[in-house]
Coordinates of C-alpha atoms in Angstrom, one line a residue:
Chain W
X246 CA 15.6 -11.7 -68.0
X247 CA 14.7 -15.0 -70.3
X248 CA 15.2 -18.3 -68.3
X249 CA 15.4 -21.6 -70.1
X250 CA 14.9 -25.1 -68.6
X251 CA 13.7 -28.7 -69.3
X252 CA 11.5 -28.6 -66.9
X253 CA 8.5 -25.8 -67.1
X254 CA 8.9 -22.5 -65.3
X255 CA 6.8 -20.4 -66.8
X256 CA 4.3 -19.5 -64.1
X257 CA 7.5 -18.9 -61.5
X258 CA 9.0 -16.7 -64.8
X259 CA 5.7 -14.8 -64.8
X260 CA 5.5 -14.4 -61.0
X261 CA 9.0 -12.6 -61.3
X262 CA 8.3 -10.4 -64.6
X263 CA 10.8 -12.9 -66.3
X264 CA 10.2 -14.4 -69.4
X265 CA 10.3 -18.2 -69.8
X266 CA 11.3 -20.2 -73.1
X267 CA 11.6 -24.2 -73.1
X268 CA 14.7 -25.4 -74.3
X269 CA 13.6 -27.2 -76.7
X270 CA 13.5 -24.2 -78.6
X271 CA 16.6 -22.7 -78.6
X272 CA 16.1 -20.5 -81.5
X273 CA 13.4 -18.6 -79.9
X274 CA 15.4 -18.4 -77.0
X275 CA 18.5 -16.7 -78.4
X276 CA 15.7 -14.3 -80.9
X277 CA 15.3 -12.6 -77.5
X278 CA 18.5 -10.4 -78.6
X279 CA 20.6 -11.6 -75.3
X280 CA 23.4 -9.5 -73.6
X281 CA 24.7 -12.3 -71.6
X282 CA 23.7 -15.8 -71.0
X283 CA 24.5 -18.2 -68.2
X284 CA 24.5 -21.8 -68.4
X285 CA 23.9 -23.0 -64.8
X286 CA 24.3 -26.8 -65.1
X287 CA 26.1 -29.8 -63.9
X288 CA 29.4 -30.8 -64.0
X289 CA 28.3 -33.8 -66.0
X290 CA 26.7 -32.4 -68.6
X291 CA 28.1 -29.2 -69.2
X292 CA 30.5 -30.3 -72.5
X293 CA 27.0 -32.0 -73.7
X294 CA 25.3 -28.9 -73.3
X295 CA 27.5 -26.2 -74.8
X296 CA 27.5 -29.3 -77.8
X297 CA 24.1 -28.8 -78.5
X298 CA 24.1 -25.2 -78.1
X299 CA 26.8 -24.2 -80.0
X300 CA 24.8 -24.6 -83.9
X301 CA 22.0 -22.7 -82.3
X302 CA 24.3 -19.8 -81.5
X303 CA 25.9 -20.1 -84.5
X304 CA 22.8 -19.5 -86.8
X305 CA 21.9 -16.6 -84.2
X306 CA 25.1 -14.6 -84.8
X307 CA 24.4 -15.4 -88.8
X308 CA 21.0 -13.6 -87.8
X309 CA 22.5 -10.8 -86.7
X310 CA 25.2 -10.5 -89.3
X311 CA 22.4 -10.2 -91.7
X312 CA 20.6 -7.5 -89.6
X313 CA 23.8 -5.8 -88.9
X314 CA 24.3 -4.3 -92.6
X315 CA 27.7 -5.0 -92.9
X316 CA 28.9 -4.0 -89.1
X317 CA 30.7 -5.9 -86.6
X318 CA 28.5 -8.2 -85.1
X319 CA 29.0 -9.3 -81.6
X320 CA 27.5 -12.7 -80.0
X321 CA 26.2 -12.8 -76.3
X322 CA 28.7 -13.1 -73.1
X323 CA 28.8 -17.1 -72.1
X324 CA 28.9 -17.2 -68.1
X325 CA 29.7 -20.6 -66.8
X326 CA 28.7 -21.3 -62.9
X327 CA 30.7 -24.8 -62.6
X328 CA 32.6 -26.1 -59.1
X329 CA 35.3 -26.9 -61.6
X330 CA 37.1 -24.1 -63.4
X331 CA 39.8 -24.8 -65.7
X332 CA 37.4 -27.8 -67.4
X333 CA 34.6 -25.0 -67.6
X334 CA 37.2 -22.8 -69.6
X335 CA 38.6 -24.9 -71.7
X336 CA 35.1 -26.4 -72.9
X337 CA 34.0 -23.1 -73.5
X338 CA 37.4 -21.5 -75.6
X339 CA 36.9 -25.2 -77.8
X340 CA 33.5 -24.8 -78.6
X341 CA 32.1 -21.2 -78.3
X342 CA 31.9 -19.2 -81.8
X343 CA 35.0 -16.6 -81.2
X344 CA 32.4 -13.2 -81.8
X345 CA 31.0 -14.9 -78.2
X346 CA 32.5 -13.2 -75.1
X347 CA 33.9 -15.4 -71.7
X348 CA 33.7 -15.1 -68.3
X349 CA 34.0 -18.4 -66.2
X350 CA 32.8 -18.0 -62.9
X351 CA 32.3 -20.1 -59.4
X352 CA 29.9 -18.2 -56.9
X353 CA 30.8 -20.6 -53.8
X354 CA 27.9 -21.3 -52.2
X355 CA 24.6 -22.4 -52.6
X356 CA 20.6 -22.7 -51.0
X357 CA 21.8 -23.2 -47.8
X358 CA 25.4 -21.0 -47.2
X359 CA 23.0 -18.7 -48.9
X360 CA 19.7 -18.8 -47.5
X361 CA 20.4 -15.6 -45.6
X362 CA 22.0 -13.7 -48.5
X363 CA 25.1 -13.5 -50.1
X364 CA 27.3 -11.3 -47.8
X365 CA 30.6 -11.9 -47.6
X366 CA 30.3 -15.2 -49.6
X367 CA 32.9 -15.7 -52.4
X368 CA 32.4 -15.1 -56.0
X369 CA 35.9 -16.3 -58.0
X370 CA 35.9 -15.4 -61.6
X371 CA 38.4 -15.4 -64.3
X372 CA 37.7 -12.9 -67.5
X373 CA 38.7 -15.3 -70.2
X374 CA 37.8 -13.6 -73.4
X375 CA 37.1 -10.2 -74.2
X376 CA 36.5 -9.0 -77.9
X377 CA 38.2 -12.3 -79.4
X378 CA 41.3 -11.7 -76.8
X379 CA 42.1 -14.3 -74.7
X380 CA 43.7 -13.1 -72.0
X381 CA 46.3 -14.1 -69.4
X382 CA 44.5 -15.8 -67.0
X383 CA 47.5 -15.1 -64.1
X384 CA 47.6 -11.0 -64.9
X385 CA 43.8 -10.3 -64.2
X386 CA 42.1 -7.3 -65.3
X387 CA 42.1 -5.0 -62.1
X388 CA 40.2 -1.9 -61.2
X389 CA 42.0 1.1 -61.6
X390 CA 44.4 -0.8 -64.2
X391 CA 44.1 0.8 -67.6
X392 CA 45.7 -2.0 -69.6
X393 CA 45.6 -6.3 -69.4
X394 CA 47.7 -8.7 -70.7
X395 CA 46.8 -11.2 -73.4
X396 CA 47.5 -14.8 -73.4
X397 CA 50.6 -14.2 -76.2
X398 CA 51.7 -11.4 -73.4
X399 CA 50.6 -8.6 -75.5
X400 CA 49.5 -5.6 -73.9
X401 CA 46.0 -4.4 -74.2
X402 CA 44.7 -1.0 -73.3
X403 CA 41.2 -1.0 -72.2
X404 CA 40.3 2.2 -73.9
X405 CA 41.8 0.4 -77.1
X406 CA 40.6 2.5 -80.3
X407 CA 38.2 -0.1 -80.9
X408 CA 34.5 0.5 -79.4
X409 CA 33.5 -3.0 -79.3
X410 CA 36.4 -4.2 -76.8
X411 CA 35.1 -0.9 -74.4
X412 CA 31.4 -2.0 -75.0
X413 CA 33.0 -5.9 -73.8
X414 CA 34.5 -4.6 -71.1
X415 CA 31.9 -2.5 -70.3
X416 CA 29.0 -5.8 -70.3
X417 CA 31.6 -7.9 -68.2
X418 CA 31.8 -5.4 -65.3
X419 CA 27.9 -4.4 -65.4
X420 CA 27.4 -8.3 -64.8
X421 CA 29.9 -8.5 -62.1
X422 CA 28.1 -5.3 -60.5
X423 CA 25.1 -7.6 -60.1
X424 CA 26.9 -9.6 -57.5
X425 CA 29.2 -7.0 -55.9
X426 CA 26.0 -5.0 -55.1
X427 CA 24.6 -7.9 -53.5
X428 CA 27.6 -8.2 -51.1
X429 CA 29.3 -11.6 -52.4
X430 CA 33.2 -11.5 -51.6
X431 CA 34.5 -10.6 -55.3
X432 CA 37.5 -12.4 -56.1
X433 CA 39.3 -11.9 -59.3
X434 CA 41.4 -15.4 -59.6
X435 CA 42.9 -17.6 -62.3
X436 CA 41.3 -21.1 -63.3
X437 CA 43.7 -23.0 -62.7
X438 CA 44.5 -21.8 -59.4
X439 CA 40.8 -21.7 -58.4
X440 CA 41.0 -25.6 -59.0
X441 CA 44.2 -25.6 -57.0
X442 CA 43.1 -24.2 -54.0
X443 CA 39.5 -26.2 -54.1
X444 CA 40.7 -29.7 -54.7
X445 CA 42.2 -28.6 -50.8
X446 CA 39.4 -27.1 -49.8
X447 CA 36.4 -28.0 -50.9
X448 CA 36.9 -31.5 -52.8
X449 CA 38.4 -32.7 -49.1
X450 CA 35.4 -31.1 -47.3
X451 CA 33.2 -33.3 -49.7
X452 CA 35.8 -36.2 -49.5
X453 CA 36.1 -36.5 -45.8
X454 CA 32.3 -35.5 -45.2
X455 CA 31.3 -38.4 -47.7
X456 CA 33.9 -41.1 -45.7
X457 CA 32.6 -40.4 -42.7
X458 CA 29.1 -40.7 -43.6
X459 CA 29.9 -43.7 -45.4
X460 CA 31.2 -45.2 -42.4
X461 CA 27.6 -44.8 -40.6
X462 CA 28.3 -42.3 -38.0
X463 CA 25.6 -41.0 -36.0
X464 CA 24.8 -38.4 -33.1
X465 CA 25.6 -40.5 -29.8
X466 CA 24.0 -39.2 -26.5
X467 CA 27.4 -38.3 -25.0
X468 CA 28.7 -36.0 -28.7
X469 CA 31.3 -33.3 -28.3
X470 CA 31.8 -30.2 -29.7
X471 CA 34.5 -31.5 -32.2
X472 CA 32.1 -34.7 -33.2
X473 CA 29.4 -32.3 -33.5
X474 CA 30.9 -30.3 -36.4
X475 CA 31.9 -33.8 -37.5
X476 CA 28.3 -34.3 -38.0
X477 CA 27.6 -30.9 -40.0
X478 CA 30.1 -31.8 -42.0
X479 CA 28.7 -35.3 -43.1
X480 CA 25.3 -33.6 -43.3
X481 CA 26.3 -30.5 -46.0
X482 CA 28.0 -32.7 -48.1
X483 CA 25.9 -35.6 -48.2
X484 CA 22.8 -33.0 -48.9
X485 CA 24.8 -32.2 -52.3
X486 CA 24.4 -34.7 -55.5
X487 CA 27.0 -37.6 -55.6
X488 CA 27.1 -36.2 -59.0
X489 CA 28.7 -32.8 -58.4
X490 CA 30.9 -34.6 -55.8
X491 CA 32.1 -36.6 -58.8
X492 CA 32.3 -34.0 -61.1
X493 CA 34.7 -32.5 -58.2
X494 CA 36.8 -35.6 -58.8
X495 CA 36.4 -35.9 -62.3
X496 CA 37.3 -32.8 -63.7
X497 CA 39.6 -31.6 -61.3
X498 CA 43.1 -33.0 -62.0
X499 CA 44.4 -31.8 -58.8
X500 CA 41.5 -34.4 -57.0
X501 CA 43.2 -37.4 -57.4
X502 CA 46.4 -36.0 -56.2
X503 CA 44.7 -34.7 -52.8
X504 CA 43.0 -38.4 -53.0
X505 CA 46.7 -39.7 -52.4
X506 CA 47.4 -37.7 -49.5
X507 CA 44.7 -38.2 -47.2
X508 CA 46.0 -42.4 -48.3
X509 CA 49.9 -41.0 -46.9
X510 CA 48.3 -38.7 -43.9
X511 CA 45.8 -41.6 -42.9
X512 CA 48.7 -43.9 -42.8
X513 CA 51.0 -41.5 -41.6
X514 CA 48.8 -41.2 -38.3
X515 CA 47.9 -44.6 -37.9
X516 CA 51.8 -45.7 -38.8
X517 CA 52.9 -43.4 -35.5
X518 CA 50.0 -44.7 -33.4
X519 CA 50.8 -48.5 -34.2
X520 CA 54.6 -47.7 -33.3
X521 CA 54.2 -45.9 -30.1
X522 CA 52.0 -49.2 -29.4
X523 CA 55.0 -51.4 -30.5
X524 CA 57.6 -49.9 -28.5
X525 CA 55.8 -49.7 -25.6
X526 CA 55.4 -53.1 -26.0
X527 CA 58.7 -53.7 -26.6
X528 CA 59.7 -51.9 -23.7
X529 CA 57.4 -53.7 -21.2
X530 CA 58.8 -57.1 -22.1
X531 CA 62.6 -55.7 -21.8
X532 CA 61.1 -55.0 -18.4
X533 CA 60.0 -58.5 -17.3
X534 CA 62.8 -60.0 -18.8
Chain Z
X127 CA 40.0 -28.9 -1.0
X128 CA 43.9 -30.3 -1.0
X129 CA 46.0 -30.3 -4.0
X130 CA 48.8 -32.4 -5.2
X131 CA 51.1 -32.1 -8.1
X132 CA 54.7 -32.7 -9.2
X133 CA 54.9 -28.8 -9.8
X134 CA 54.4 -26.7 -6.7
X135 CA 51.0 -24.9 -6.6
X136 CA 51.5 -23.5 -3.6
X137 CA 50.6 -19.6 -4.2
X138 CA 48.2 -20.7 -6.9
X139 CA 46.0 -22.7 -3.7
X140 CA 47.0 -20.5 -1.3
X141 CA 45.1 -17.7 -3.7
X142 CA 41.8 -20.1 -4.2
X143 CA 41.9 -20.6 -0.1
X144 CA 43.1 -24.4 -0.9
X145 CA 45.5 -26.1 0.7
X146 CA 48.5 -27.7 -1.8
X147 CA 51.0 -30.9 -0.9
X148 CA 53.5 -31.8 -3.0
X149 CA 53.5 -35.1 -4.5
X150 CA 56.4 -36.0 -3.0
X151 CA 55.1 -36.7 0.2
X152 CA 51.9 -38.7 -0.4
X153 CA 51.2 -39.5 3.2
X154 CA 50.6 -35.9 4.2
X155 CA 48.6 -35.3 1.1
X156 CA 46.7 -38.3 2.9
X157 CA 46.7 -37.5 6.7
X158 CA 44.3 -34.4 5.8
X159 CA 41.4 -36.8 6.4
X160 CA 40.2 -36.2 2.7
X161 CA 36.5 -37.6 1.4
X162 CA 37.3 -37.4 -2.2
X163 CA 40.2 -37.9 -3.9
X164 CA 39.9 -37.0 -7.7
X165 CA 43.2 -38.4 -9.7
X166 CA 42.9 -35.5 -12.8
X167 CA 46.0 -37.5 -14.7
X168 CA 46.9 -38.8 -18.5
X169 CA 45.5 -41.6 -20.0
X170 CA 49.4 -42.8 -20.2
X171 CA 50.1 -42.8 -16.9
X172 CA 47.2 -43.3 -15.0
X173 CA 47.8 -46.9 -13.9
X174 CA 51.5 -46.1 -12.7
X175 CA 50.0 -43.4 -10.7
X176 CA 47.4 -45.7 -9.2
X177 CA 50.3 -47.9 -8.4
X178 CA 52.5 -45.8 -6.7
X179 CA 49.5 -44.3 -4.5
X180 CA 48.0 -47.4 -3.6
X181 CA 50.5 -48.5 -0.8
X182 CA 50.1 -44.9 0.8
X183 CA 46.4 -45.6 1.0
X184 CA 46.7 -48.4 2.5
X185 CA 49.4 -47.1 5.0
X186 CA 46.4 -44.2 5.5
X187 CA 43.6 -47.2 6.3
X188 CA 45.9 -48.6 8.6
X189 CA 46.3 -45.4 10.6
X190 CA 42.2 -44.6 10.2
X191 CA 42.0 -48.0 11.7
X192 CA 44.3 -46.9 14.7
X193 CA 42.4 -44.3 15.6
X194 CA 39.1 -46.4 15.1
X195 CA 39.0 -47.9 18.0
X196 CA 37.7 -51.3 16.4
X197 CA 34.4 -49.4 14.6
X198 CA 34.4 -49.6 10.6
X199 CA 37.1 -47.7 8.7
X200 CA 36.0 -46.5 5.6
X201 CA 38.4 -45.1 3.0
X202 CA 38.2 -42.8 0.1
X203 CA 36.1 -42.2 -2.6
X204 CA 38.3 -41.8 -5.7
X205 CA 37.0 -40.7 -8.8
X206 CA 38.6 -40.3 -11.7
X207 CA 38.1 -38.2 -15.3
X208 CA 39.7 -40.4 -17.8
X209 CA 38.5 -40.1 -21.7
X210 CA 38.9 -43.7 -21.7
X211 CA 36.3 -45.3 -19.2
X212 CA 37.1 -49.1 -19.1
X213 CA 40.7 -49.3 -18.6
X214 CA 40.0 -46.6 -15.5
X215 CA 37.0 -49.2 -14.4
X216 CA 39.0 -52.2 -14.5
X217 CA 42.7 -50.5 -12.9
X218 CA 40.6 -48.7 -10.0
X219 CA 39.0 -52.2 -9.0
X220 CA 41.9 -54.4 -9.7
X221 CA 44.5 -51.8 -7.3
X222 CA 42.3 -49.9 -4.9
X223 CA 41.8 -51.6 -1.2
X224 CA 38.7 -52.7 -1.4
X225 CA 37.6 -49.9 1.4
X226 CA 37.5 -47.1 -1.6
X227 CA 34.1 -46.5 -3.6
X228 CA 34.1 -45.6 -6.8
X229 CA 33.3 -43.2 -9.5
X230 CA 34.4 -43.5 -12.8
X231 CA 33.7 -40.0 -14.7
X232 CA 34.1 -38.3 -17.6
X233 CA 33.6 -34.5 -17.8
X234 CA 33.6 -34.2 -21.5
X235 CA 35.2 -30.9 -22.3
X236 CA 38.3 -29.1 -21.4
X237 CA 39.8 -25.4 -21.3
X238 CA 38.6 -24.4 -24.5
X239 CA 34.7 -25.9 -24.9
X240 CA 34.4 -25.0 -21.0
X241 CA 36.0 -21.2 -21.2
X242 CA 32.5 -20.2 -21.2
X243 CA 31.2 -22.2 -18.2
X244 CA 29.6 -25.9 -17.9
X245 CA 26.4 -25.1 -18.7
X246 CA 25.1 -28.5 -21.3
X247 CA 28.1 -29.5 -21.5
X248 CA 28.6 -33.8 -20.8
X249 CA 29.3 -34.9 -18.0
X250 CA 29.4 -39.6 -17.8
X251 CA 30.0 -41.2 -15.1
X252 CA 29.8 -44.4 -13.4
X253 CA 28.6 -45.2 -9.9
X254 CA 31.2 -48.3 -10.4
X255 CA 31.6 -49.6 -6.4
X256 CA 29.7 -48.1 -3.3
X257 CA 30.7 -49.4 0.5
X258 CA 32.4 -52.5 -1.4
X259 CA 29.4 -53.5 -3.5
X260 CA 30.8 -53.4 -7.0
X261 CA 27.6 -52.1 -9.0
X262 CA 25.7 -53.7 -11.9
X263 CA 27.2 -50.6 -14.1
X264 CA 24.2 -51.2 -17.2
X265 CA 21.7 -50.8 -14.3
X266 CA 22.8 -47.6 -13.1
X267 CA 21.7 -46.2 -9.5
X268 CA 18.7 -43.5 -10.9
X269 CA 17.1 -40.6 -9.2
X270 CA 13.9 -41.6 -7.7
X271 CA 14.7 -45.2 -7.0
X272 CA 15.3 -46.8 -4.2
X273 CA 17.5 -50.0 -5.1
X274 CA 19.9 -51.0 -7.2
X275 CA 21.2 -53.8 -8.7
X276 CA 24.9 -55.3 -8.0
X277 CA 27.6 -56.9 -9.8
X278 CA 26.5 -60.5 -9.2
X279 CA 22.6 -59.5 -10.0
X280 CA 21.7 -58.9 -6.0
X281 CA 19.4 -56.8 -5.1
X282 CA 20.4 -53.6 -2.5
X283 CA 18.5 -51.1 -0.9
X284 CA 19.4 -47.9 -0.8
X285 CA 18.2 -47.5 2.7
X286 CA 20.1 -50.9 3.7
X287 CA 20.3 -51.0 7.8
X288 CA 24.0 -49.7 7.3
X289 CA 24.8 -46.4 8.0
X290 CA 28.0 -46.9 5.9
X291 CA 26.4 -47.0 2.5
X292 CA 24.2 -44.9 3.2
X293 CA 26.9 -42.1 4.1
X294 CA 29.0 -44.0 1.0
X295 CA 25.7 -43.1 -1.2
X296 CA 25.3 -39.9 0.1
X297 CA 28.9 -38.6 -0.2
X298 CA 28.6 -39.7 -4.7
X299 CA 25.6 -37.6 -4.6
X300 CA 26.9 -34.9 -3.3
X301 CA 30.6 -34.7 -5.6
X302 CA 27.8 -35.4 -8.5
X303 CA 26.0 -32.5 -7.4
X304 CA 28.7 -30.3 -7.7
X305 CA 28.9 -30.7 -11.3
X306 CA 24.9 -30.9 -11.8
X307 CA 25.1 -27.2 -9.8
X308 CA 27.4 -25.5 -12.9
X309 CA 24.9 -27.2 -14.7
X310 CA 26.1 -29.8 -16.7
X311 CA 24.7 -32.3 -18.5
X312 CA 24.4 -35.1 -16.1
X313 CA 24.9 -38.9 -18.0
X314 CA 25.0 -41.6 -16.2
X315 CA 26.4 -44.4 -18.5
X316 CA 27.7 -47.6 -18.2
X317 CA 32.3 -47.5 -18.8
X318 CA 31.4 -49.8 -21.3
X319 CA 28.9 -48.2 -23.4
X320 CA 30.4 -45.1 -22.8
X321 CA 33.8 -46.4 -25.0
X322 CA 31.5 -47.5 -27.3
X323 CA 30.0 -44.5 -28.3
X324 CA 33.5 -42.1 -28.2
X325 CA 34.9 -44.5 -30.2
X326 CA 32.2 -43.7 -32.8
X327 CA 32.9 -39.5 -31.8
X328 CA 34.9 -38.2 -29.8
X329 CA 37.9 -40.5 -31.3
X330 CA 36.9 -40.3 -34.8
X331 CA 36.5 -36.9 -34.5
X332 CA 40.2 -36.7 -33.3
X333 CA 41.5 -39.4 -36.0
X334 CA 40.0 -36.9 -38.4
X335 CA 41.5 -33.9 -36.9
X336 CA 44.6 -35.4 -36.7
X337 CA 44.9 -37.0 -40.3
X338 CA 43.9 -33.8 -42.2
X339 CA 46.6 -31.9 -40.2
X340 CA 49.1 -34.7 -41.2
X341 CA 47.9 -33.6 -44.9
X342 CA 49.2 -29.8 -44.4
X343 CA 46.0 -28.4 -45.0
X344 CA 45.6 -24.9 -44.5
X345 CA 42.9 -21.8 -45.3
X346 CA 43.0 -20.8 -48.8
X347 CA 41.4 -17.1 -50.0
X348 CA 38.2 -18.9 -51.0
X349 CA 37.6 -21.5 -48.2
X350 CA 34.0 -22.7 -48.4
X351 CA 31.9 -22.9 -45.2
X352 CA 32.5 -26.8 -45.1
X353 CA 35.8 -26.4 -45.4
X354 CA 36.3 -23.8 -42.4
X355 CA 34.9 -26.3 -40.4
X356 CA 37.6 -28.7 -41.0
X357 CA 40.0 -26.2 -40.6
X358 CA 38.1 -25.8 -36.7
X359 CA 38.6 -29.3 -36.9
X360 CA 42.0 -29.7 -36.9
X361 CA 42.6 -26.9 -34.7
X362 CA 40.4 -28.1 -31.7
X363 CA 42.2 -31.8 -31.9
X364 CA 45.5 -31.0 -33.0
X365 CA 45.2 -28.4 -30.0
X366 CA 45.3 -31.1 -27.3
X367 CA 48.3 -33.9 -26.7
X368 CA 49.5 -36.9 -29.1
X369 CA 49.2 -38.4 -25.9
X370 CA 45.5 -38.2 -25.1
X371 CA 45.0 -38.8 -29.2
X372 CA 47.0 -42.0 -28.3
X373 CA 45.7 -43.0 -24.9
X374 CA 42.2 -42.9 -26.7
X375 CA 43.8 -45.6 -29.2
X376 CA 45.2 -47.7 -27.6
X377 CA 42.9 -47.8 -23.7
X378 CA 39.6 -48.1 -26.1
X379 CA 39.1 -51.3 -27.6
X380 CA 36.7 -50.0 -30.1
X381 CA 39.2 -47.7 -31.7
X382 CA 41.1 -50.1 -33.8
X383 CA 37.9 -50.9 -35.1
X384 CA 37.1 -47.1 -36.1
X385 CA 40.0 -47.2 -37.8
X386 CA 39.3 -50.2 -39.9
X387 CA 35.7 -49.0 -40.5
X388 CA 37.4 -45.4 -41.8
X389 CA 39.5 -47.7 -44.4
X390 CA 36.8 -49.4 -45.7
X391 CA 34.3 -46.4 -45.7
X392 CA 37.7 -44.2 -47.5
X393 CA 38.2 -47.7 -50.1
X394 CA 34.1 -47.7 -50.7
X395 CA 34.1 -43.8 -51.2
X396 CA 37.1 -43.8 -53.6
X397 CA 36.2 -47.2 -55.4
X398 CA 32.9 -45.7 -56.5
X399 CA 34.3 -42.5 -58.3
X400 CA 36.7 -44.8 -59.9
X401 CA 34.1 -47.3 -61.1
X402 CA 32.1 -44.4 -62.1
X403 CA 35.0 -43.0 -64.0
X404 CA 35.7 -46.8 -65.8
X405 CA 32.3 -47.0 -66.6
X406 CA 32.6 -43.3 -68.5
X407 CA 35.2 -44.3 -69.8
X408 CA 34.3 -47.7 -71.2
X409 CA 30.9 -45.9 -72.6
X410 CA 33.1 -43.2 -74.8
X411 CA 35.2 -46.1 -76.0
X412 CA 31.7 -47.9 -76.8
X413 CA 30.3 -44.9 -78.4
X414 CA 33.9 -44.5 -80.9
X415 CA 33.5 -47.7 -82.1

């Protein structure tokens, strides 16, 4: 395992019998021969890093094309980690050198939903490219399935004549292994409906919990259960970066859309509220008159 | 213990060794001599109930007085265990002769928080008028102390040379106690500051509750742990009456102003990941040029 950073980890690297590279040298970094590398950053600055990464990668697979005497050469698998999926994939299928592998990812938790392990926690993930196939993102790869479906609706066996596309496969599942064993909730699920289901999910959870914290609410002496978990709420979200809440927004484009409704609910609500007022007003007066 | 209802209850009581009255015939429900009469009623229709039982009270002091023989006739002590504490305050003084005390109260759970028992779980109230001394309700009566403070700033001893108070005193206590015994959480709290503080929980929890339900929100396979606890949310609020959601509207008159605070927090919230996103914008455009 090589981890790379700005910031210097190399006596936490050490303690865990990981290598550490800064990333100011990329090129060393990607000379450690690397099966599959994740980029674990913002929202914000994903595009930006990928940017700057791309050349380096580039020149690496020209390294190994020159090593390889003539044979197929095949880059590392690129991982993304991001909240937000369908941006993550398309940054990644733009930019990445085709020889490099995808899998986009969203493990769905973090230090704290996680501080006692990863049981039963969700890990989404959509194969996006194996072996220079893009794949259907809405026909995932199942076990026990022998073929997939590519993005042009071709069929694909996976024990294609071609070793590379088993050897692909093959690195995908091993990585995915890595978190099965460790108990997270695998779900197999496109992009785009990962970002569908979050923008309801978890960009409200973020939304409301960042309102109501906004609005200055604190623990009274008299709280109830429901205001309690009011509170929890205001406190998990709020201990996350503005950033990533923005990047939630940002590069979601189902965000705004739940933006809008909580607008219709929240005058839904208040709408009936005001006109059960009204015509019980109403009614009063028809009485005294 | 007597119970009264417009439903008949009558094998129900007769099972708990309680006697039940129909509400249709008030005066018996009176001639049992009762110490305490709790009204457990809506928000909606408390002060019509009030109404309607106030000229059967007063029938029942007459007859007490009857059979008096010129001594003191005391009447009642009602209580009541509105979510709304001022509007109960201010209807119980302005309707009950003034030979009822007083005890404003709110237990501050219900059939689903209390399934378990009562053990720290709120209960306000209000030692609003005792022997027909309205109380200075901000200077409550306290364990331990021997005087208290009224309405008009007058000093009373508990241990006044009249045996009515101190029988009035004695007969709070020990409804109070009843509650303290299960082993609730014993507030005593001004009506006043008590609306001030549900206002700023218990309603905004409900507002919450009620506009994410208006918004059709629903599990998803990948809910976060934020999220569930919306979903809890909207269950637990959504659970009770549009009446109580209501009553806490409109008999608090802090709750309009929760709801204006929750648009300004909601415009502040959105405005600043919409500035952020002009700014981003603006900054690319910059960069182009």
């Amino acid at each position: 395992v090589v981890g790379t950073s700005r910031s210097d980890y190399t006596d936490i690297a050490n303690e865990m019998g990981a290598t550490y590279i800064p990333l100011s040298d990329p090129d060393a970094f990607l000379a450690q021969n690397l099966d599959v590398i994740v980029f674990a950053v913002s929202i914000m600055s994903f595009e930006s890093t990928i940017q700057s990464f791309v050349p380096h990668l580039e020149k690496d697979l020209q390294r190994r094309k020159a090593n390889a005497n003539g044979q197929d050469v095949h880059g590392p698998l690129i991982v993304d980690v991001l909240s937000v999926k369908e941006h993550a994939r398309s940054v990644l299928l733009d930019l990445l050198p085709p020889e490099c592998d995808i899998l986009a990812t969203h493990p769905m938790f973090g230090p704290d939903s996680g501080k006692n392990g990863w049981a039963n926690l969700n890990f989404v993930y959509e194969r996006t490219r194996i072996n220079q196939v893009v794949l259907d993102p809405d026909r995932q790869l199942q076990d026990n399935q022998d073929c997939f479906v590519d993005a042009t609706g071709c069929n694909h066996s996976v024990h294609e004549d071609n070793e590379a596309h088993i050897e692909a496969v093959d690195r995908i599942e091993r990585f995915l292994s890595i978190w099965e064993e460790e108990g997270c909730r695998m779900v197999p699920m496109s992009c785009r409906e990962h970002d569908a289901y979050t923008a309801n999910s978890q960009f409200i959870a973020h939304l409301m919990g960042r309102i109501l914290g906004s609005q200055g609410l604190s623990a009274t002496p008299i709280d109830t259960n429901g205001f309690e978990s009011v509170l929890r709420l205001i406190d998990t979200t709020t201990a996350d970066s503005f950033d990533l809440f923005y990047g939630l927004y940002k590069f979601n484009q189902n965000s705004a859309d739940t933006i809008s409704k909580l607008r219709i609910a929240m005058d839904d609500v208040v709408g009936r509220l005001q006109t059960m007022e009204m015509e019980e007003q109403a009614k009063a007066v028809t009485q005294k008159e």
